[in-house]
Coordinates of C-alpha atoms in Angstrom, one line a residue:
M1 CA -1.7 5.9 -17.2
S2 CA 0.7 8.0 -19.1
L3 CA 0.7 11.8 -19.1
F4 CA -0.6 11.7 -22.7
A5 CA -3.4 9.4 -21.8
F6 CA -4.3 11.7 -18.8
Q7 CA -4.4 14.8 -21.0
Q8 CA -6.6 12.9 -23.5
Q9 CA -9.1 11.8 -20.8
F10 CA -9.3 15.3 -19.2
P11 CA -8.8 17.9 -22.0
D12 CA -11.1 20.5 -20.4
E13 CA -13.1 21.4 -17.3
A14 CA -16.3 19.7 -18.6
S15 CA -14.6 16.3 -18.8
C16 CA -13.4 16.7 -15.2
L17 CA -16.9 17.6 -14.0
S18 CA -18.4 14.6 -15.8
F19 CA -15.8 12.3 -14.3
L20 CA -16.4 13.6 -10.8
E21 CA -20.2 13.2 -11.2
T22 CA -19.7 9.6 -12.2
Q23 CA -17.2 8.9 -9.4
R24 CA -19.5 10.5 -6.8
W25 CA -22.9 9.5 -8.0
G26 CA -22.4 6.7 -10.5
E27 CA -23.5 6.4 -14.1
D28 CA -27.2 6.6 -13.3
S29 CA -28.4 10.1 -12.3
T30 CA -31.0 8.5 -10.0
N31 CA -28.2 8.0 -7.5
R32 CA -27.5 11.7 -7.5
Y33 CA -28.2 13.2 -4.1
C34 CA -28.4 16.7 -2.5
P35 CA -25.3 17.4 -0.4
H36 CA -27.3 19.7 1.8
C37 CA -30.2 17.4 2.8
G38 CA -29.5 14.0 1.2
S39 CA -32.6 14.0 -1.0
L40 CA -32.5 12.0 -4.2
K41 CA -35.0 14.4 -5.8
T42 CA -32.6 16.6 -7.8
Y43 CA -32.5 18.4 -11.1
K44 CA -29.8 19.4 -13.4
F45 CA -29.7 22.8 -15.1
S46 CA -29.2 23.2 -18.8
D47 CA -25.7 24.6 -18.3
G48 CA -24.6 21.1 -17.2
K49 CA -22.9 22.4 -14.0
L50 CA -25.6 23.4 -11.6
F51 CA -28.1 21.3 -9.8
K52 CA -31.1 22.0 -7.6
C53 CA -32.8 20.0 -4.9
G54 CA -36.5 19.4 -5.2
D55 CA -36.9 19.2 -1.4
C56 CA -34.7 21.8 0.3
R57 CA -34.7 23.9 -2.9
K58 CA -31.0 24.6 -2.5
K59 CA -28.7 24.8 -5.5
F60 CA -25.4 23.0 -5.7
T61 CA -22.6 21.7 -7.9
V62 CA -20.9 18.4 -7.9
K63 CA -18.0 19.9 -6.0
V64 CA -20.1 20.9 -2.9
G65 CA -19.2 18.7 0.1
T66 CA -16.0 17.5 -1.5
M67 CA -12.3 18.4 -1.2
F68 CA -12.9 20.7 -4.1
S69 CA -15.5 22.8 -2.3
D70 CA -14.9 26.6 -2.2
S71 CA -11.8 26.3 -4.4
H72 CA -11.1 28.7 -7.2
I73 CA -8.6 26.3 -8.7
P74 CA -10.0 24.6 -11.8
L75 CA -10.8 20.9 -11.5
Q76 CA -8.3 20.3 -14.3
K77 CA -5.5 21.5 -12.1
W78 CA -6.8 19.5 -9.1
F79 CA -7.0 16.4 -11.2
Y80 CA -3.4 16.9 -12.5
A81 CA -2.2 17.3 -8.9
I82 CA -3.9 14.1 -7.8
Y83 CA -2.5 12.3 -10.9
L84 CA 1.1 13.4 -10.2
N85 CA 0.8 12.6 -6.5
T86 CA -0.6 9.1 -7.1
S87 CA 1.6 8.1 -10.1
L88 CA 5.0 9.3 -8.8
K89 CA 6.6 6.8 -6.5
K90 CA 7.7 9.4 -3.9
G91 CA 4.9 11.9 -4.5
I92 CA 5.6 15.5 -5.4
S93 CA 6.6 18.7 -3.5
S94 CA 4.7 21.9 -3.5
I95 CA 7.6 23.6 -5.2
Q96 CA 7.4 21.2 -8.1
L97 CA 3.6 21.2 -8.3
A98 CA 3.6 25.0 -8.3
K99 CA 5.8 25.0 -11.5
Y100 CA 3.7 22.4 -13.2
L101 CA 0.4 24.1 -12.5
D102 CA 1.6 27.7 -12.8
I103 CA 0.4 28.6 -9.3
T104 CA 2.0 29.9 -6.1
Q105 CA 3.9 27.5 -3.9
K106 CA 1.5 28.4 -1.0
T107 CA -1.5 27.3 -3.2
A108 CA 0.3 24.1 -4.2
W109 CA 1.1 23.3 -0.6
F110 CA -2.6 23.8 0.4
M111 CA -3.8 21.6 -2.5
L112 CA -1.4 18.8 -1.6
Q113 CA -2.4 19.0 2.1
R114 CA -6.1 18.7 1.1
I115 CA -5.3 15.7 -1.1
R116 CA -3.4 14.1 1.8
Y117 CA -6.2 15.0 4.3
S118 CA -8.8 13.3 2.1
V119 CA -7.1 9.9 2.4
E120 CA -6.3 10.4 6.1
K121 CA -9.9 11.3 6.9
A122 CA -11.2 8.3 4.9
G123 CA -9.9 5.8 7.5
R124 CA -9.0 2.2 6.9
G125 CA -10.7 -0.9 5.7
D126 CA -10.5 -4.4 7.3
L127 CA -8.2 -5.2 10.2
L128 CA -4.9 -6.7 9.3
G129 CA -4.3 -10.4 10.1
N130 CA -2.4 -13.6 9.7
I131 CA 1.2 -12.6 10.3
V132 CA 1.8 -9.0 11.1
E133 CA 4.9 -7.0 12.2
A134 CA 4.8 -4.1 14.6
D135 CA 7.5 -1.5 15.1
E136 CA 8.2 2.2 15.7
T137 CA 10.3 4.8 14.1
Y138 CA 11.1 8.4 14.7
V139 CA 10.9 11.3 12.3
G140 CA 12.5 14.8 12.5
G141 CA 14.7 16.2 15.2
K142 CA 18.4 15.9 15.6
K143 CA 20.5 12.7 15.4
H144 CA 20.4 10.8 18.6
D145 CA 22.9 8.7 20.5
G146 CA 22.0 5.4 18.8
R147 CA 19.3 4.2 21.2
R148 CA 17.0 3.6 18.3
G149 CA 15.6 7.1 18.8
R150 CA 13.3 6.0 21.6
G151 CA 12.8 9.0 23.8
A152 CA 15.0 11.2 21.6
S153 CA 14.4 14.9 22.0
G154 CA 12.6 16.7 19.1
K155 CA 11.6 13.5 17.3
T156 CA 8.1 12.4 16.5
P157 CA 7.2 8.7 17.0
V158 CA 5.4 6.8 14.3
V159 CA 4.0 3.3 15.0
G160 CA 3.6 0.9 12.1
I161 CA 1.8 -2.4 11.6
A162 CA 2.6 -4.4 8.4
E163 CA 0.7 -7.5 7.2
R164 CA 3.1 -9.7 5.3
K165 CA 2.2 -9.5 1.6
G166 CA -0.6 -7.1 2.6
E167 CA -1.2 -3.6 3.8
I168 CA 0.3 -1.4 6.4
R169 CA -1.1 1.0 9.0
L170 CA 0.9 4.0 10.3
A171 CA 0.0 6.1 13.3
V172 CA 1.7 9.3 14.5
T173 CA 1.7 9.1 18.3
T174 CA 2.8 11.1 21.3
D175 CA 4.9 8.3 22.8
T176 CA 5.8 4.7 22.5
T177 CA 4.6 3.4 25.9
A178 CA 3.0 0.1 26.3
P179 CA -0.6 1.5 26.4
T180 CA 0.0 3.4 23.1
L181 CA 1.6 0.5 21.3
E182 CA -1.1 -1.9 22.5
K183 CA -3.9 0.3 21.4
V184 CA -2.4 0.7 17.9
I185 CA -2.2 -3.1 17.7
T186 CA -5.7 -3.8 18.9
D187 CA -7.2 -1.1 16.7
N188 CA -5.6 -2.6 13.6
V189 CA -5.0 -6.3 14.0
T190 CA -7.5 -9.1 14.1
P191 CA -7.4 -11.1 17.5
G192 CA -5.6 -14.4 17.2
S193 CA -3.1 -13.1 14.6
T194 CA 0.6 -13.7 14.9
V195 CA 2.4 -10.5 15.9
M196 CA 6.1 -10.1 15.3
T197 CA 8.1 -7.4 17.2
D198 CA 11.6 -6.8 18.4
E199 CA 12.6 -7.0 22.0
Y200 CA 11.4 -3.5 23.0
R201 CA 9.8 -3.9 26.5
P202 CA 6.5 -2.1 25.9
Y203 CA 5.6 -5.1 23.7
N204 CA 6.0 -7.5 26.6
H205 CA 2.2 -8.1 27.1
V206 CA 1.1 -8.5 23.5
T207 CA 0.2 -12.1 24.2
R208 CA -2.3 -11.0 26.9
L209 CA -4.2 -9.1 24.2
G210 CA -5.1 -12.3 22.4
Y211 CA -2.2 -12.6 19.9
D212 CA 0.5 -15.1 19.2
H213 CA 3.5 -13.0 19.9
H214 CA 7.0 -13.7 18.6
R215 CA 10.2 -11.6 19.0
V216 CA 13.6 -11.0 17.4
N217 CA 16.4 -9.7 19.5
H218 CA 18.0 -6.9 17.5
S219 CA 20.3 -6.0 20.4
S220 CA 21.9 -9.4 20.0
K221 CA 22.3 -8.9 16.3
E222 CA 19.3 -11.2 15.7
F223 CA 17.3 -10.0 12.7
A224 CA 15.6 -13.0 11.3
V225 CA 15.1 -16.5 12.7
G226 CA 13.0 -18.4 10.2
Q227 CA 9.6 -16.6 9.9
N228 CA 10.5 -14.4 13.0
H229 CA 11.5 -11.0 11.7
T230 CA 10.3 -7.4 11.2
N231 CA 11.9 -6.9 7.8
T232 CA 8.6 -5.9 6.2
I233 CA 7.8 -2.9 8.4
E234 CA 11.5 -1.9 8.6
G235 CA 11.5 -1.8 4.8
A236 CA 8.5 0.4 4.9
W237 CA 10.3 2.8 7.3
S238 CA 13.2 3.0 4.9
H239 CA 11.0 3.9 2.0
L240 CA 8.9 6.4 4.0
K241 CA 12.0 8.3 5.2
L242 CA 13.6 8.2 1.8
S243 CA 10.4 9.8 0.4
L244 CA 10.3 12.5 3.1
R245 CA 14.0 13.4 2.5
A246 CA 13.9 13.3 -1.3
I247 CA 10.7 15.3 -1.8
Y248 CA 10.1 17.5 1.2
I249 CA 12.3 20.1 2.9
G250 CA 10.7 19.4 6.3
V251 CA 7.6 18.0 7.8
S252 CA 6.1 19.4 11.0
P253 CA 4.8 17.0 13.6
K254 CA 1.2 18.4 13.3
H255 CA 1.1 17.5 9.5
L256 CA 3.1 14.3 9.7
Q257 CA 0.0 12.0 9.9
K258 CA -1.1 13.3 6.5
Y259 CA 2.2 12.4 5.0
C260 CA 2.1 9.0 6.6
A261 CA -1.5 8.5 5.3
E262 CA -0.3 9.5 1.8
Y263 CA 2.6 7.0 2.0
E264 CA 0.3 4.3 3.4
Y265 CA -2.1 4.7 0.5
R266 CA 0.8 4.5 -2.0
Y267 CA 2.1 1.4 -0.3
N268 CA -1.3 -0.3 0.0
T269 CA -2.1 0.3 -3.7
R270 CA 1.3 -0.7 -5.0
G271 CA -0.3 -3.5 -7.0
L272 CA -2.6 -1.1 -8.9
K273 CA -2.0 0.6 -12.2
D274 CA -1.7 4.4 -12.2
N275 CA -5.2 4.9 -13.6
E276 CA -6.6 2.5 -11.0
R277 CA -4.9 4.3 -8.1
F278 CA -6.1 7.6 -9.5
D279 CA -9.7 6.5 -9.7
K280 CA -9.6 4.9 -6.3
W281 CA -8.5 8.2 -4.7
F282 CA -11.8 9.8 -5.7
G283 CA -13.6 7.6 -3.2
F284 CA -12.0 9.8 -0.5
V285 CA -13.1 13.3 -1.8
N286 CA -16.4 13.6 0.1
G287 CA -16.2 15.6 3.2
A288 CA -12.5 16.4 2.9
N289 CA -13.0 20.2 2.4
L290 CA -10.3 21.3 4.8
T291 CA -9.9 25.1 5.0
Y292 CA -6.6 26.9 5.0
A293 CA -7.4 28.3 8.5
E294 CA -8.1 24.8 9.8
L295 CA -4.9 23.5 8.2
V296 CA -2.6 26.0 9.8
D297 CA -4.3 26.0 13.2
A298 CA -2.0 24.1 15.5
G299 CA -4.6 23.8 18.2
R300 CA -7.0 21.9 15.9
L301 CA -4.6 19.5 14.2
T302 CA -3.0 17.7 17.2
L303 CA -1.1 14.4 17.3
T304 CA -3.3 11.3 17.7
P305 CA -2.3 8.7 20.3
A306 CA -3.3 5.9 17.9
I307 CA -5.1 5.0 14.8
T308 CA -8.9 5.3 15.2

């Protein structure tokens, strides 16, 4: 979808409200439900913006219960932010977005974090299968001594699973021990699948988990032996780090999972057109009303040991 097409589809706030109603409740108003009690007995006021529940009697708008809740930013600007973030290959920085939307950088940062949180909170679909590749990488911190970053001070580990010609799963973790790596694999890979890894010792018992385990020995300059390789996930690491370096000044560990979720979504929808990727994102807006206080609270947003 071109910028011109986007502007034609959403010329005003009313068009955005109508689109959100359709995405959330469908074309038929009989599917409209109250976000407070879940009742389908709802009414629309003549202003076209406000609704009322016939059971709990509470009033609501289509934004209540979504990532747009309690936001004073017009939907038109929210939609433009989502459009830019889903159509640009590397995403967009808060500094750039602030200029496009004529808002402060702080507001732009908060909007982008809510957008990322919406897809992070949505979770994943089916388990990966067939032939998958598992690997880890490290983000942030200082350059290390060449030991692949494992155990490097100041770096945050990210574990990745890539299905060949399919999707990826990324999990920010606290370590790369065997229990952590095994949990990421079992949480995301169908039993009986073929799992490709390198020679890293914590992968030693993957076979016991019910998988057909194959390795490549990178320390011996072995990177591909027939179908045995981890090139897919390593390519994803390269693209992820390039995006982080090119767009963002720095990513703190407590927010890294959101950036990984954003990249994961972009990777997994690489076969979609821009308008399809934009529309699909609206399936994640329910319940993603993260507040600014929650976002900056380091005690609340902790690193997760594995994808759940």
